[in-house]
C-alpha angles and dihedrals in degrees: 000000000000129000139171134174128226149153124260109242100183142266132295137147135258132194117242103185105303092338124098109219121198108221140182114222116217127187098219126188157286090208126181132215103241101171142002116217119206133191090241094058106021104020096243143050118257144135120225112217127197127205137189117023117239134187100238142010137171122291099256092053091041089061091045092056093041089057088057091043091240136129120251112287127204101214128042122187133165127231111205117220129199099227145357092262089070089047090062090067091069132065128193109261093024116145118229117200135185092264090081083088127057133208110270092031120121123231141180116236123203120198141157116247122236112281112238099180122221110354135179127240095266094056098033101043104015097248112176095226125206135301117313093215124110117269099024091106087201112094116130101004128119099241122212114007110168135065135240123280085290118078088005095193144085112257119237113261095037110153105248140148114293147114111339126197132358091104127145109250129182121207111199130216105004114171120240104231103176142000131206103190095179092058096033093241129148125184117205127188115254135006130321127208120258142037126295108286092025121139117256133181119217115199143158112284118265094196122059113239111241 
């Protein structure tokens, strides 16, 4: 299992022979191993990774980073491991760079979609709405919501207006097209969830590509 964190830079295109490949460029790492979690102490195997150095943090986290002999880091995420054998590959304070992946390799990318605030049913769920003609007085509303006298309620899960976006989304099996180790850049084929500058996690694929 391999994982690194980064920031989405944007999309461009690269040439792969005679083929034009659309790619998303991510500035990934360097990440640091902040803590190792073991079944004996924590009940499970995991490695806690930190990303993006910052000048100052609160006192509890300051002590946490000091224990690992690291500077304060903005983002902390855990990478779950299957057993303690995999845990031996990591040491506290270790630096993880983008070269853990290679061109041609496939990865899963986790991102958070753009937040769109409070949205109605037409925008959020793609409802068709009512007639567009004058006088209908029913254009972008939901229509009937409730039931008859029995059960006299709206069932849970009904598609209604509400918060839209800012959801965690995983895109499986994206191909690594190019690496720039010096500048901590990785280009993956296709699109990645989130806005430019958004946090993304790049990890080993969990589903085998067919």
